[in-house]
Short mmCIF file of C-alpha atoms in Angstrom, two decimals:
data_model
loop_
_atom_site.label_atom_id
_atom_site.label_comp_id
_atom_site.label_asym_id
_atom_site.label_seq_id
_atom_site.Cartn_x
_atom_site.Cartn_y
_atom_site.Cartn_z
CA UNK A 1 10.65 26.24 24.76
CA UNK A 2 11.87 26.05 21.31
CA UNK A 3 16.05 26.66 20.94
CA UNK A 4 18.07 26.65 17.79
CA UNK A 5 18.85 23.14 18.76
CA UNK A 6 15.49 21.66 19.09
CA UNK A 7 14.92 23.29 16.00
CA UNK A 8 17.16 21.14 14.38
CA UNK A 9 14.86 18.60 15.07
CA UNK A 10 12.26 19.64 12.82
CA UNK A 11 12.13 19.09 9.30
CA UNK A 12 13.25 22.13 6.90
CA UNK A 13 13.39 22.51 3.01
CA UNK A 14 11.42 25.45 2.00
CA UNK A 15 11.17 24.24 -1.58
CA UNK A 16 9.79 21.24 -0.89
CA UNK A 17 7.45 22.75 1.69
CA UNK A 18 6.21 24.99 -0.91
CA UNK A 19 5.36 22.56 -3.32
CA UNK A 20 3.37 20.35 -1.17
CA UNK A 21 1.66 23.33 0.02
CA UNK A 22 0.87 24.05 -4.00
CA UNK A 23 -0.44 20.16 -4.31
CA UNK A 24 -2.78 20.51 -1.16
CA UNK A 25 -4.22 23.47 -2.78
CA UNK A 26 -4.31 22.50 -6.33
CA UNK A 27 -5.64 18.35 -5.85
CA UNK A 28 -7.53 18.27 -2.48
CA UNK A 29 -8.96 22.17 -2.40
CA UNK A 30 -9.79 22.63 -5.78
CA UNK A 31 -11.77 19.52 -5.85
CA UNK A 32 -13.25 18.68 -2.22
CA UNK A 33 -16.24 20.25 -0.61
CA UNK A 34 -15.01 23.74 1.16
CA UNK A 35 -16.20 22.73 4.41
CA UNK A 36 -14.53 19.81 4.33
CA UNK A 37 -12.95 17.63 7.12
CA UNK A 38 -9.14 16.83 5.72
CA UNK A 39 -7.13 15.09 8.26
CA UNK A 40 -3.04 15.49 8.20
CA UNK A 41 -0.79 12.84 9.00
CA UNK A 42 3.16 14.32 9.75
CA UNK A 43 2.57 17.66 10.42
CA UNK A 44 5.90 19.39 10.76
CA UNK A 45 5.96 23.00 11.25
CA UNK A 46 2.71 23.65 10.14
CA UNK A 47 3.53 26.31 7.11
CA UNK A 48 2.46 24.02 4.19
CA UNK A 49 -0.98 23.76 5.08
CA UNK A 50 -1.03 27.37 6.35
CA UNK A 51 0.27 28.71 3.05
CA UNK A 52 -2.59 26.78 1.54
CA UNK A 53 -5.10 28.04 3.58
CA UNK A 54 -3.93 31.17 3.15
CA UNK A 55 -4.37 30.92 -1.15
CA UNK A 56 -7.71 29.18 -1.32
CA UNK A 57 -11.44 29.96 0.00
CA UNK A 58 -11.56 26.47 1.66
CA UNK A 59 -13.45 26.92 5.28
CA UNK A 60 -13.08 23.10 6.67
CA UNK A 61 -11.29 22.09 9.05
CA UNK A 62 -7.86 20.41 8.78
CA UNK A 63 -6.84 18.09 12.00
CA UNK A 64 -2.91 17.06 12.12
CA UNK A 65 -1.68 14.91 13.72
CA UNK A 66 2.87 15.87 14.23
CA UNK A 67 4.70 13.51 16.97
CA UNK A 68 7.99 15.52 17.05
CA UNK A 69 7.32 17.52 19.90
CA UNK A 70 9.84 20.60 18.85
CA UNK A 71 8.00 20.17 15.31
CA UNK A 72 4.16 20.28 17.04
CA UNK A 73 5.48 23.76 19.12
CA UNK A 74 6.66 25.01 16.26
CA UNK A 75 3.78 24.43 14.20
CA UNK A 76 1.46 25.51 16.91
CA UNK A 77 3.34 29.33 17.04
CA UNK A 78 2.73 29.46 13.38
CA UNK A 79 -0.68 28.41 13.29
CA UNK A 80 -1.28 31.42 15.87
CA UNK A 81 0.79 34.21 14.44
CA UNK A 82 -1.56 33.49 11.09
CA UNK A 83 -4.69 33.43 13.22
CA UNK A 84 -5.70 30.44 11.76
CA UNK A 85 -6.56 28.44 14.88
CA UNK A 86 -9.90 27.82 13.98
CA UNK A 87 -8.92 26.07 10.89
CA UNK A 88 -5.92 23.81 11.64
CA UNK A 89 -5.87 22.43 14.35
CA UNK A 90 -2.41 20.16 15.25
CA UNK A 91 -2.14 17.09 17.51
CA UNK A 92 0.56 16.11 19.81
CA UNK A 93 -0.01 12.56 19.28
CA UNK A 94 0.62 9.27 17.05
CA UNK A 95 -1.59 9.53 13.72
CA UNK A 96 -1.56 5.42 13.77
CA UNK A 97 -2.70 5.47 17.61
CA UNK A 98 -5.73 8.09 17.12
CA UNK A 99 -8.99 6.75 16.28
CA UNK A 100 -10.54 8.38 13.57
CA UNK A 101 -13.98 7.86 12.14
CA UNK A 102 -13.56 10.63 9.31
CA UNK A 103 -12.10 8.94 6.08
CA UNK A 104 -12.81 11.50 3.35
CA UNK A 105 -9.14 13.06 2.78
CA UNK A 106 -5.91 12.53 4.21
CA UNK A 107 -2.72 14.50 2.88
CA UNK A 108 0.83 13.77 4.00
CA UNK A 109 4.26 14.74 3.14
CA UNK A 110 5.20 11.30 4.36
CA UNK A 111 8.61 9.97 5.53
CA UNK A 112 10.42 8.81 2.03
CA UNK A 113 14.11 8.64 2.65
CA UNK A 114 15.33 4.83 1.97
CA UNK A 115 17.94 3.25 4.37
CA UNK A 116 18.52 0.01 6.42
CA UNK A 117 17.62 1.58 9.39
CA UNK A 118 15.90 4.34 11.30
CA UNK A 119 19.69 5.79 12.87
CA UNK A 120 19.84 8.96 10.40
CA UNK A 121 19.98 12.31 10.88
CA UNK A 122 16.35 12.95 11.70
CA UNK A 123 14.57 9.62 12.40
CA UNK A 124 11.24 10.51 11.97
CA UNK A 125 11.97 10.88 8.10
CA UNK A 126 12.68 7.18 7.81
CA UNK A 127 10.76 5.42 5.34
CA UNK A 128 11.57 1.96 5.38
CA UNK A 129 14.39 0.15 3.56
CA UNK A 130 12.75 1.50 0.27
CA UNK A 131 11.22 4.64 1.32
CA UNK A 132 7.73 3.69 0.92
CA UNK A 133 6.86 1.86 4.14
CA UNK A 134 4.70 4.54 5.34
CA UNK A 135 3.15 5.66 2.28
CA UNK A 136 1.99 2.24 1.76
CA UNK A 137 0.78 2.04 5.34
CA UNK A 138 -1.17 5.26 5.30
CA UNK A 139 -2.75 3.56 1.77
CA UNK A 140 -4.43 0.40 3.72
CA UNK A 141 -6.36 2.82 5.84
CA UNK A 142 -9.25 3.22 3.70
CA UNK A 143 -9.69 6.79 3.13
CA UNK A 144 -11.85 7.63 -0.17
CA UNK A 145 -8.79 10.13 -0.80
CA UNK A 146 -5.24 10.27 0.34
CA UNK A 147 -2.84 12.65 -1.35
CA UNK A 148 0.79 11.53 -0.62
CA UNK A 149 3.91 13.03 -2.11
CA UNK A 150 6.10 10.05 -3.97
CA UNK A 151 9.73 10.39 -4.45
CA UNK A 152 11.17 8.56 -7.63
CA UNK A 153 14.30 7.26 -5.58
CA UNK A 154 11.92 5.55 -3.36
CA UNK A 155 10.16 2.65 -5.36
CA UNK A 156 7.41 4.62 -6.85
CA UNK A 157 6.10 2.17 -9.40
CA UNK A 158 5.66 -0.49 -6.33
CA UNK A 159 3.78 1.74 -4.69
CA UNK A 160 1.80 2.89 -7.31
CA UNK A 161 0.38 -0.77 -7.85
CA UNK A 162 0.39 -1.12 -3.98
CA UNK A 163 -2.25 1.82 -4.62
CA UNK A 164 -4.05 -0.08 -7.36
CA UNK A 165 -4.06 -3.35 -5.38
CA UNK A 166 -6.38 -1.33 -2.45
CA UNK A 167 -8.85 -0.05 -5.03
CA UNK A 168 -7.04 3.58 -5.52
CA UNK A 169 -6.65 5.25 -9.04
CA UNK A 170 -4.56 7.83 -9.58
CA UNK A 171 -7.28 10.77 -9.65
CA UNK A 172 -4.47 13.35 -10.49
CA UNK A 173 -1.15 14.40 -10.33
CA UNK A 174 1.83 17.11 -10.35
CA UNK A 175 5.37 16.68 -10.18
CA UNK A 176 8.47 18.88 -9.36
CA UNK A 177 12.30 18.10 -10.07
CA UNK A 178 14.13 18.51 -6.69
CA UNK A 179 17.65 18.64 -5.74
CA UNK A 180 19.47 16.63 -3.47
CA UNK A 181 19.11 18.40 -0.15
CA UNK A 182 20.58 17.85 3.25
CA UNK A 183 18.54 14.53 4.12
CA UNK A 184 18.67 13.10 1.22
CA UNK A 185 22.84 13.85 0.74
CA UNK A 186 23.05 11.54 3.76
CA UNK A 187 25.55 8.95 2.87
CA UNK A 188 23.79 6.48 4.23
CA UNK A 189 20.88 7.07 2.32
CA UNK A 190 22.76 7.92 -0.56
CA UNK A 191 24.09 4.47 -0.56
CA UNK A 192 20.72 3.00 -0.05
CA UNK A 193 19.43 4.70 -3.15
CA UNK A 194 21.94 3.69 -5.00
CA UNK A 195 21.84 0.29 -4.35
CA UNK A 196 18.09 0.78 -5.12
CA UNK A 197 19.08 2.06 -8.34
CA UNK A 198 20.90 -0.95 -9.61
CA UNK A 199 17.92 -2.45 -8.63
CA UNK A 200 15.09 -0.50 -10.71
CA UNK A 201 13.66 0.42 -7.79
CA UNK A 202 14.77 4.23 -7.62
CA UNK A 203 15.36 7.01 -10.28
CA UNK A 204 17.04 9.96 -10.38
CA UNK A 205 20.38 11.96 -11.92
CA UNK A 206 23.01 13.17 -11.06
CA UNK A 207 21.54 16.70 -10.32
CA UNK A 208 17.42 15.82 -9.69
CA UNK A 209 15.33 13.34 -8.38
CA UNK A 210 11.39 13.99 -9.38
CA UNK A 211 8.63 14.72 -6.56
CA UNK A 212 5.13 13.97 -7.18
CA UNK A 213 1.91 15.31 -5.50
CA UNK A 214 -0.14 11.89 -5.99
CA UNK A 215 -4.55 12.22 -5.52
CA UNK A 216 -5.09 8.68 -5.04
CA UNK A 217 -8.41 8.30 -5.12
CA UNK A 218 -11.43 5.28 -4.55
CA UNK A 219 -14.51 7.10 -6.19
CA UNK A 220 -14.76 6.35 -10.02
CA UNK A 221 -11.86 8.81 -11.87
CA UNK A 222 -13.08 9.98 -15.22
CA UNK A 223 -9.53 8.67 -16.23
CA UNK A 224 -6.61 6.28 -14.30
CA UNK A 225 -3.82 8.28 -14.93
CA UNK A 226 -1.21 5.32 -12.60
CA UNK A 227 0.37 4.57 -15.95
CA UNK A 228 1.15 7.86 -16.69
CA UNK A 229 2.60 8.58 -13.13
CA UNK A 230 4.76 5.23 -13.48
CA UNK A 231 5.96 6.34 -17.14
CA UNK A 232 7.30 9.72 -15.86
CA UNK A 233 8.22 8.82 -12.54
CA UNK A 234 10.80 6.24 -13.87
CA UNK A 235 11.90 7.79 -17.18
CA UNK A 236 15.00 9.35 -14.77
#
């Protein structure tokens, strides 16, 4: 049964929820076949995907896969309340532990926030001492397409050539200025990002950090735009 204090568990920033919602609909419906098989890792409560579904004329199916069990209850009320059951289905399991033979899209909202270790306020959103760990790990699965979001605190242009190295291009792109929100604020990320500042590994101001909605992709792209993406990514 979901309280106000397992809800705490579960990951909440409407604006960013919205604009990965926008990317999912914009670089993977826009461009894939509409009866598609798209496979989600990091589900959370379900309403990015929903809202998307709810915008386009795709008629695929989308499979997630959310381990935070308050998340994967929440996401499954949702999921019913919109009557979309038939369309999204969510898993109660480890993405990295289910065998998957379908390798045509994968879209994530992956954990990005940077810190020396997993102890902050939600674990789950740990991404490794730089923030990229998982993104990079969901990149050496060999899907054709993989659209990740990419923070420019957490290493971006590393994992932008960590894309490049498997054999993705950057098929297409948006990007969003965010505030610091109540994750990110953490001091002990905070401290992490600085340090990763002084470094050239993360960039940001004072006020914004940028988000991007990244279509890596393995089929020939008419263009590469990776330089691009690098060029505005780190131009905070």
């Amino acid at each position: 049964m979901l309280t106000q204090e397992t809800l705490r568990d579960v990951f909440y920033c409407p604006q960013e929820s919205e604009f990965y919602s926008q990317c999912i609909k914009e670089l993977v419906f826009k461009q894939c076949n509409l009866n598609e098989i798209i496979i989600e890792f990091g589900s959370g409560d379900g309403i990015p995907v929903i809202n998307s579904l709810l915008k386009s004329n795709y008629k695929g199916k989308i499979y997630g896969f959310e381990l935070n069990d308050s998340a994967y209850e929440l996401a499954k009320s949702n999921i019913r309340k919109h009557e979309l059951d038939n369309s999204y289905i969510v898993i109660n399991q480890s993405f990295f532990d289910s065998p998957n033979n379908n390798k045509k899209y994968l879209i994530s909202n992956p954990p990005y926030l940077p810190a020396i270790d997993n102890k902050i306020y939600q674990p789950l959103l740990h991404g490794g001492t730089d923030g990229s760990e998982i993104a990079r790990k969901l990149l050496s699965l060999n899907y054709e397409n993989v659209l990740l979001m990419v923070s420019s605190y957490s290493n971006p242009r590393s994992l932008i050539e960590y894309a490049n190295q498997n054999g993705y291009s950057t098929a297409n792109f948006i990007i969003s200025p965010l505030n610091f929100g109540y994750y990110s604020s953490e001091p002990k990320v905070k401290s992490t990002i600085s340090e990763m500042q002084r470094k050239g590994m993360a960039f940001y101001s004072d006020n914004i950090y940028l988000l991007a909605g990244v279509l890596f992709s393995r089929n020939q792209a008419k263009v590469d735009l990776s330089s691009e993406l690098i060029q505005i990514m780190t131009s905070l």
